[in-house]
Short mmCIF file of C-alpha atoms and ligand atoms in Angstrom, two decimals:
data_model
loop_
_atom_site.label_atom_id
_atom_site.label_comp_id
_atom_site.label_asym_id
_atom_site.label_seq_id
_atom_site.Cartn_x
_atom_site.Cartn_y
_atom_site.Cartn_z
CA MET A 1 92.92 127.06 144.04
CA SER A 2 93.82 128.41 140.21
CA ALA A 3 94.62 132.05 139.95
CA GLU A 4 90.93 132.19 137.44
CA GLU A 5 89.41 130.52 140.11
CA THR A 6 86.97 131.94 142.78
CA ILE A 7 85.81 129.80 145.37
CA VAL A 8 82.24 130.51 147.66
CA GLU A 9 81.55 128.67 150.75
CA VAL A 10 77.91 127.48 150.79
CA PRO A 11 77.68 126.83 155.01
CA ALA A 12 73.80 125.43 154.11
CA PRO A 13 72.36 124.08 157.13
CA SER A 14 72.65 120.41 155.81
CA ARG A 15 75.98 120.13 153.80
CA SER A 16 78.71 123.11 153.88
CA TYR A 17 80.67 122.87 150.62
CA GLU A 18 82.06 125.27 148.47
CA VAL A 19 81.22 127.14 144.71
CA ARG A 20 83.89 126.96 142.20
CA VAL A 21 83.83 129.83 139.38
CA GLY A 22 86.34 130.24 136.55
CA CYS A 23 87.08 129.98 133.39
CA GLY A 24 88.61 126.30 131.87
CA ILE A 25 87.93 124.60 135.30
CA LEU A 26 85.54 122.15 134.15
CA ASP A 27 89.03 119.74 134.05
CA SER A 28 88.79 120.14 137.33
CA ILE A 29 86.54 118.30 138.54
CA GLY A 30 87.94 115.07 139.16
CA GLU A 31 89.91 116.37 141.47
CA VAL A 32 87.25 118.07 142.98
CA THR A 33 84.88 115.44 143.07
CA ARG A 34 87.49 113.28 145.05
CA ALA A 35 88.11 115.74 147.70
CA ALA A 36 83.93 117.26 148.53
CA ALA A 37 82.51 113.53 147.76
CA GLY A 38 85.37 110.74 147.46
CA GLY A 39 83.87 107.11 146.82
CA GLU A 40 84.87 104.49 144.26
CA ARG A 41 82.01 105.20 141.81
CA ALA A 42 81.28 108.56 139.89
CA CYS A 43 78.64 108.12 137.28
CA VAL A 44 77.99 111.30 134.69
CA ILE A 45 73.80 112.42 134.40
CA THR A 46 73.91 114.70 131.36
CA GLU A 47 71.99 115.50 128.13
CA THR A 48 71.69 114.66 124.42
CA ASN A 49 72.93 118.20 123.86
CA VAL A 50 75.12 118.85 126.72
CA GLY A 51 76.53 115.31 126.88
CA PRO A 52 78.97 115.16 123.44
CA ILE A 53 80.37 118.53 124.01
CA TYR A 54 82.08 118.10 127.57
CA ALA A 55 81.37 114.72 128.82
CA ASN A 56 85.25 112.93 127.35
CA ARG A 57 86.33 115.59 129.40
CA VAL A 58 84.01 115.03 132.74
CA GLU A 59 84.74 111.59 132.41
CA ALA A 60 88.92 111.98 132.07
CA SER A 61 88.79 113.70 134.94
CA LEU A 62 87.07 111.56 137.29
CA ALA A 63 88.81 108.53 135.75
CA ALA A 64 92.27 110.67 136.74
CA ALA A 65 91.30 110.91 139.97
CA GLY A 66 90.47 107.10 140.75
CA TYR A 67 86.93 106.91 139.74
CA THR A 68 85.64 103.99 138.16
CA VAL A 69 82.51 106.01 135.47
CA SER A 70 79.90 105.55 133.70
CA THR A 71 77.11 108.41 132.11
CA LEU A 72 74.18 108.36 131.51
CA THR A 73 72.24 110.66 128.93
CA PHE A 74 68.87 111.59 128.59
CA GLU A 75 66.70 113.47 125.56
CA ALA A 76 67.74 117.11 126.15
CA GLY A 77 64.52 119.26 126.63
CA GLU A 78 62.16 120.29 129.65
CA GLN A 79 59.15 118.17 128.45
CA ASN A 80 62.00 115.18 129.37
CA LYS A 81 62.29 116.58 133.47
CA ARG A 82 59.35 114.39 134.08
CA LEU A 83 59.12 110.77 136.60
CA SER A 84 59.76 108.46 133.62
CA THR A 85 62.61 109.99 133.01
CA LEU A 86 64.06 110.38 136.59
CA GLU A 87 62.71 106.48 136.88
CA THR A 88 65.58 105.42 133.98
CA LEU A 89 68.11 107.53 135.35
CA LEU A 90 67.58 105.67 138.98
CA GLU A 91 67.72 102.22 137.52
CA GLY A 92 71.32 103.20 135.82
CA LEU A 93 72.36 104.17 139.00
CA ALA A 94 72.02 100.74 140.11
CA GLU A 95 72.62 98.74 136.69
CA ALA A 96 76.44 100.97 137.03
CA GLU A 97 76.06 99.26 140.98
CA LEU A 98 76.43 102.49 142.61
CA THR A 99 76.61 102.53 146.86
CA ARG A 100 76.06 104.97 149.13
CA ASP A 101 79.72 106.15 149.00
CA ASP A 102 79.82 107.00 145.71
CA VAL A 103 78.57 110.09 143.85
CA VAL A 104 76.66 111.55 140.81
CA VAL A 105 77.65 113.94 138.89
CA ALA A 106 75.46 116.73 137.47
CA LEU A 107 77.00 118.08 133.83
CA GLY A 108 73.89 120.81 132.03
CA GLY A 109 71.55 123.19 132.97
CA GLY A 110 68.96 123.14 134.78
CA VAL A 111 66.94 120.75 134.01
CA THR A 112 69.59 117.86 134.42
CA GLY A 113 70.66 119.33 137.60
CA ASP A 114 67.26 119.38 138.49
CA MET A 115 66.71 115.88 137.67
CA ALA A 116 70.16 114.43 138.27
CA GLY A 117 69.95 115.89 141.63
CA LEU A 118 66.77 114.84 142.32
CA ALA A 119 67.86 111.05 141.43
CA ALA A 120 71.24 111.37 144.19
CA ALA A 121 68.68 111.82 146.86
CA MET A 122 66.19 109.32 145.96
CA TYR A 123 68.87 106.76 145.37
CA LEU A 124 69.63 104.45 147.88
CA ARG A 125 67.58 107.24 149.99
CA GLY A 126 70.59 109.93 149.30
CA ILE A 127 74.21 110.07 147.55
CA GLN A 128 76.30 112.61 147.23
CA VAL A 129 75.95 115.03 144.27
CA VAL A 130 78.61 117.45 142.80
CA GLN A 131 76.74 120.50 139.89
CA ALA A 132 78.36 120.84 136.62
CA PRO A 133 76.25 124.03 135.32
CA THR A 134 77.13 124.64 131.67
CA SER A 135 74.54 127.16 131.50
CA LEU A 136 73.98 130.54 132.98
CA LEU A 137 71.04 129.81 134.64
CA ALA A 138 72.42 126.47 136.01
CA MET A 139 75.85 128.56 137.25
CA VAL A 140 73.96 131.99 138.66
CA ASP A 141 70.54 130.20 140.78
CA SER A 142 69.83 126.17 140.03
CA SER A 143 73.22 124.64 140.62
CA VAL A 144 73.20 126.60 143.96
CA GLY A 145 71.17 126.08 147.11
CA GLY A 146 69.62 122.46 146.64
CA LYS A 147 66.45 122.61 144.70
CA VAL A 148 66.18 119.34 142.91
CA ALA A 149 62.48 118.45 141.42
CA VAL A 150 61.28 116.86 138.55
CA ASP A 151 57.37 118.99 136.66
CA LEU A 152 54.26 117.27 136.69
CA ALA A 153 51.41 117.44 134.60
CA HIS A 154 50.06 120.10 136.91
CA GLY A 155 52.86 122.41 136.95
CA LYS A 156 56.65 122.28 136.41
CA ASN A 157 59.05 121.44 139.81
CA LEU A 158 56.05 120.23 141.90
CA CYS A 159 58.29 117.28 143.12
CA GLY A 160 60.93 117.51 145.10
CA PHE A 161 63.44 117.61 147.76
CA PHE A 162 65.90 120.41 149.11
CA TRP A 163 69.36 118.65 148.69
CA GLN A 164 72.58 120.63 148.22
CA PRO A 165 75.29 119.53 146.34
CA SER A 166 78.42 118.54 147.62
CA ALA A 167 80.69 121.09 145.48
CA VAL A 168 80.05 123.08 142.06
CA VAL A 169 81.98 123.64 139.57
CA ALA A 170 80.67 126.84 137.37
CA ASP A 171 83.61 126.81 134.43
CA VAL A 172 82.00 129.89 132.31
CA GLU A 173 83.95 128.69 129.20
CA CYS A 174 81.03 126.02 128.93
CA LEU A 175 78.85 129.56 127.80
CA HIS A 176 80.24 129.14 124.69
CA SER A 177 78.80 126.30 123.07
CA ILE A 178 75.11 127.98 124.78
CA ASP A 179 72.52 129.16 122.02
CA ARG A 180 72.38 132.77 122.48
CA SER A 181 68.97 133.25 122.64
CA LEU A 182 69.29 131.37 125.94
CA TYR A 183 71.88 133.09 127.63
CA THR A 184 70.24 136.37 127.01
CA ASP A 185 67.37 134.50 128.62
CA SER A 186 69.02 133.97 131.89
CA ILE A 187 70.45 136.93 132.36
CA GLY A 188 66.96 138.13 133.81
CA GLU A 189 67.57 135.81 136.94
CA VAL A 190 71.47 137.84 136.98
CA VAL A 191 69.33 141.34 137.40
CA LYS A 192 66.72 139.45 139.39
CA HIS A 193 69.68 138.97 141.98
CA ALA A 194 71.10 142.86 141.16
CA VAL A 195 68.01 143.99 141.91
CA LEU A 196 67.66 142.18 145.48
CA ALA A 197 71.16 143.08 146.75
CA ASP A 198 73.61 144.71 144.48
CA PRO A 199 73.16 148.27 142.99
CA GLN A 200 76.18 148.68 142.14
CA MET A 201 75.50 145.59 139.73
CA LEU A 202 72.53 146.76 138.70
CA ALA A 203 74.34 150.10 137.39
CA ASP A 204 76.97 148.40 135.74
CA LEU A 205 74.56 145.80 133.97
CA THR A 206 72.93 148.51 132.47
CA ALA A 207 75.51 150.71 131.44
CA ARG A 208 77.50 147.63 129.37
CA PRO A 209 74.73 144.87 129.29
CA MET A 210 76.27 141.19 129.82
CA ASN A 211 75.34 139.99 126.36
CA GLY A 212 77.17 142.79 124.33
CA GLU A 213 79.81 141.96 121.45
CA GLY A 214 83.56 141.22 123.72
CA TYR A 215 81.91 140.85 127.31
CA PRO A 216 85.39 139.08 128.47
CA ASP A 217 84.58 135.72 130.22
CA GLU A 218 86.63 136.88 133.64
CA LEU A 219 83.84 139.65 133.77
CA VAL A 220 81.24 137.23 133.40
CA ALA A 221 82.88 134.49 136.14
CA ARG A 222 82.70 137.66 138.72
CA ILE A 223 79.22 138.00 137.75
CA VAL A 224 77.92 134.09 138.14
CA ALA A 225 80.86 134.58 141.31
CA GLU A 226 78.53 137.38 142.43
CA ASN A 227 75.37 136.33 141.97
CA VAL A 228 75.99 132.95 144.23
CA ARG A 229 77.28 134.67 146.95
CA ILE A 230 73.95 136.56 146.64
CA LYS A 231 72.22 133.60 146.71
CA ARG A 232 74.28 131.98 148.75
CA ASP A 233 73.58 134.35 151.69
CA VAL A 234 70.21 134.00 151.49
CA VAL A 235 69.82 130.50 151.16
CA VAL A 236 72.34 129.70 154.69
CA SER A 237 70.45 131.70 156.42
CA ASP A 238 66.41 129.97 154.95
CA GLU A 239 67.27 125.95 153.58
CA LYS A 240 63.94 125.47 153.45
CA GLU A 241 62.47 128.26 151.94
CA ARG A 242 60.30 129.55 155.16
CA GLY A 243 61.42 133.01 155.03
CA LEU A 244 64.07 134.88 153.69
CA ARG A 245 64.02 132.82 150.82
CA GLN A 246 61.04 134.00 149.20
CA THR A 247 62.85 136.63 148.48
CA LEU A 248 64.21 134.94 144.85
CA ASN A 249 61.14 134.37 143.94
CA LEU A 250 61.49 138.23 143.17
CA GLY A 251 59.59 138.59 139.83
CA HIS A 252 58.47 135.11 140.08
CA THR A 253 55.00 135.43 140.48
CA ILE A 254 53.84 137.77 137.80
CA GLY A 255 56.98 135.92 135.66
CA HIS A 256 55.53 132.22 136.48
CA GLY A 257 51.34 133.09 135.40
CA ILE A 258 53.35 135.79 132.33
CA GLU A 259 55.77 131.85 130.95
CA ALA A 260 52.63 129.59 131.45
CA ALA A 261 50.14 132.22 129.65
CA SER A 262 52.52 132.38 127.00
CA ASP A 263 52.48 127.97 126.50
CA PHE A 264 56.37 128.16 128.07
CA LYS A 265 57.21 129.87 124.51
CA LEU A 266 58.75 132.71 126.77
CA GLY A 267 61.61 131.28 128.42
CA HIS A 268 61.74 131.22 132.01
CA GLY A 269 64.78 134.16 132.50
CA SER A 270 61.97 136.62 130.26
CA SER A 271 59.22 135.64 131.93
CA VAL A 272 60.73 136.70 135.49
CA ALA A 273 62.15 139.71 133.74
CA ALA A 274 58.66 141.10 132.30
CA GLY A 275 57.16 139.83 135.64
CA LEU A 276 59.81 142.30 137.39
CA CYS A 277 59.19 145.10 135.72
CA CYS A 278 55.44 144.60 135.83
CA MET A 279 55.70 144.11 139.82
CA ALA A 280 57.80 147.09 139.92
CA ARG A 281 54.64 149.35 138.28
CA ALA A 282 52.67 147.58 140.32
CA ALA A 283 54.35 148.81 143.58
CA CYS A 284 55.08 152.16 142.02
CA ALA A 285 51.32 152.62 141.60
CA LYS A 286 50.40 151.61 145.25
CA GLY A 287 53.61 153.63 146.39
CA TRP A 288 55.45 150.89 148.15
CA CYS A 289 58.21 152.24 145.86
CA LYS A 290 59.71 155.29 143.92
CA PRO A 291 59.20 155.44 140.73
CA GLU A 292 63.08 155.70 140.19
CA THR A 293 63.35 152.13 141.83
CA ARG A 294 60.80 150.64 139.18
CA ASP A 295 62.75 152.73 136.10
CA ALA A 296 66.29 151.12 137.46
CA ILE A 297 64.76 147.97 136.79
CA VAL A 298 62.77 148.38 133.81
CA ALA A 299 66.37 150.00 132.50
CA ALA A 300 68.70 146.93 133.29
CA MET A 301 66.11 144.30 132.09
CA ALA A 302 65.95 146.59 128.71
CA ALA A 303 69.58 146.58 128.77
CA GLN A 304 69.63 143.25 128.10
CA GLY A 305 67.24 142.71 125.24
CA LEU A 306 65.10 141.43 127.56
CA PRO A 307 60.74 141.99 128.06
CA THR A 308 59.87 144.58 130.36
CA ASP A 309 55.93 144.08 130.01
CA THR A 310 53.04 142.17 128.70
CA GLU A 311 50.35 142.06 126.19
CA LEU A 312 48.91 138.18 127.73
CA PRO A 313 45.51 139.14 128.52
CA HIS A 314 45.04 139.57 132.55
CA ASP A 315 42.66 137.00 132.94
CA VAL A 316 45.18 134.14 131.92
CA VAL A 317 48.02 135.46 133.60
CA PHE A 318 45.80 135.77 136.63
CA ASP A 319 44.77 132.35 136.15
CA TYR A 320 48.22 131.08 136.31
CA MET A 321 49.42 132.77 138.65
CA THR A 322 46.51 131.15 141.38
CA HIS A 323 48.24 128.29 140.67
CA ASP A 324 51.07 128.80 141.87
CA LYS A 325 52.93 126.67 144.59
CA LYS A 326 53.85 129.54 147.13
CA ARG A 327 50.08 129.72 147.42
CA HIS A 328 48.63 129.77 150.65
CA GLY A 329 44.76 129.09 151.00
CA ASP A 330 43.46 132.80 149.72
CA THR A 331 46.45 134.39 150.23
CA MET A 332 49.91 134.68 148.66
CA ASN A 333 53.64 135.81 149.58
CA ILE A 334 54.71 138.28 147.53
CA VAL A 335 58.22 139.66 147.05
CA VAL A 336 58.23 143.55 146.07
CA PRO A 337 61.33 146.13 144.86
CA ALA A 338 61.18 148.30 147.55
CA GLU A 339 64.29 149.99 146.93
CA ILE A 340 67.51 148.61 144.96
CA GLY A 341 69.34 146.45 147.32
CA ALA A 342 66.26 145.56 149.24
CA VAL A 343 62.87 143.84 148.70
CA GLU A 344 59.68 143.49 150.86
CA VAL A 345 57.42 140.37 151.46
CA ARG A 346 53.77 141.29 151.42
CA LYS A 347 50.93 138.90 152.35
CA VAL A 348 48.43 139.75 149.63
CA THR A 349 44.74 138.02 149.42
CA MET A 350 43.81 137.54 145.60
CA ALA A 351 41.83 140.12 145.18
CA GLU A 352 44.68 141.79 145.81
CA LEU A 353 46.64 139.88 143.51
CA ARG A 354 44.08 140.81 140.50
CA GLU A 355 44.64 144.80 141.20
CA LEU A 356 48.05 144.37 140.94
CA VAL A 357 48.36 142.45 137.71
CA ASP A 358 45.56 145.38 136.03
CA LEU A 359 48.30 148.07 137.64
CA GLY A 360 51.42 146.10 136.37
CA CYS A 361 50.71 144.33 133.05
CA GLY A 362 50.00 146.21 130.26
CA THR A 363 50.99 149.63 131.51
CA GLY A 364 54.91 149.71 130.64
CA LYS A 365 53.94 152.70 128.01
CA GLU A 366 52.68 154.64 130.40
CA ASP A 367 56.14 154.35 131.74
N1 LIG B 401 65.33 129.65 142.11
C1 LIG B 401 65.13 130.32 143.74
C2 LIG B 401 65.32 129.28 144.50
O1 LIG B 401 66.60 128.60 144.61
O2 LIG B 401 65.12 129.28 146.08
#
């Protein structure tokens, strides 16, 4: 382990693996893949924005570790996270003659990790995947925990598996090439993790926003590693989202409604930020949390420049919320911030959910 690297062990029931977080560690991917996954052939799956920047380094590192390397590049963008792209990737893996002993290396953000992970899960009924996340969202959330999926016309991530990676290499220097607004958007998920489990991180993020000028890479790496630990603690005790893992959906029920109602013009992290603040206001109005808890959440999101409310019509937001895949018949489990570092899962009816939208959305000016 280099001085700049933190290793977080993830002993998930279906596979144990290490998440490595550090500055300038991308070139260790060959060595890490060799130790974690073995095999003869490695296929890098990446997209048209990330591939031109980092694929050469990853290919060279894998080749130096003794792999026969191929690369598949798909057109960047959530709109391409579809079964048609997945089919092309699967044909590419077959064309590159990967066997059951070989490995896929997912190089990119959340879309790449989800799709490359799903390709690995399906190809030959499952081969190993190493995740090399290059966006903040992928580092703190989607590369860890094994959720892999593509979108259907009916909604995001409706077709997928739980397929844990064999290793994750998160080089925070890759964040230098990320669009600033995308980086800021992803901080919504970081703040969510802090609300879930780390009052000190929430206070630190509020006092010194992560997207502020001169924020050092070493501090970003520390926060990423802390986020991975928070997610790890949830995922290892509930890999398949039967209970505790639902808490990671904090902010997502109203957030998904806002994201879809905005026609996906508002980013995922920003939608989660607004959704979490709306839920905090609604929870406070219901007496489920104290005003201090609500205010701390709103202040942390506002400090990052993230939205804390929505002006979208309640009917439209609610309508999209009811199509959420977490709905069970006429009820839905919602995650409520009881206090910073402690959340509660509550089962509510659709009528109660609608009341929460009315209490929490568009009411921020009253805070
Ligand atoms: N992003 C939530 C989860 O992985 O369960």
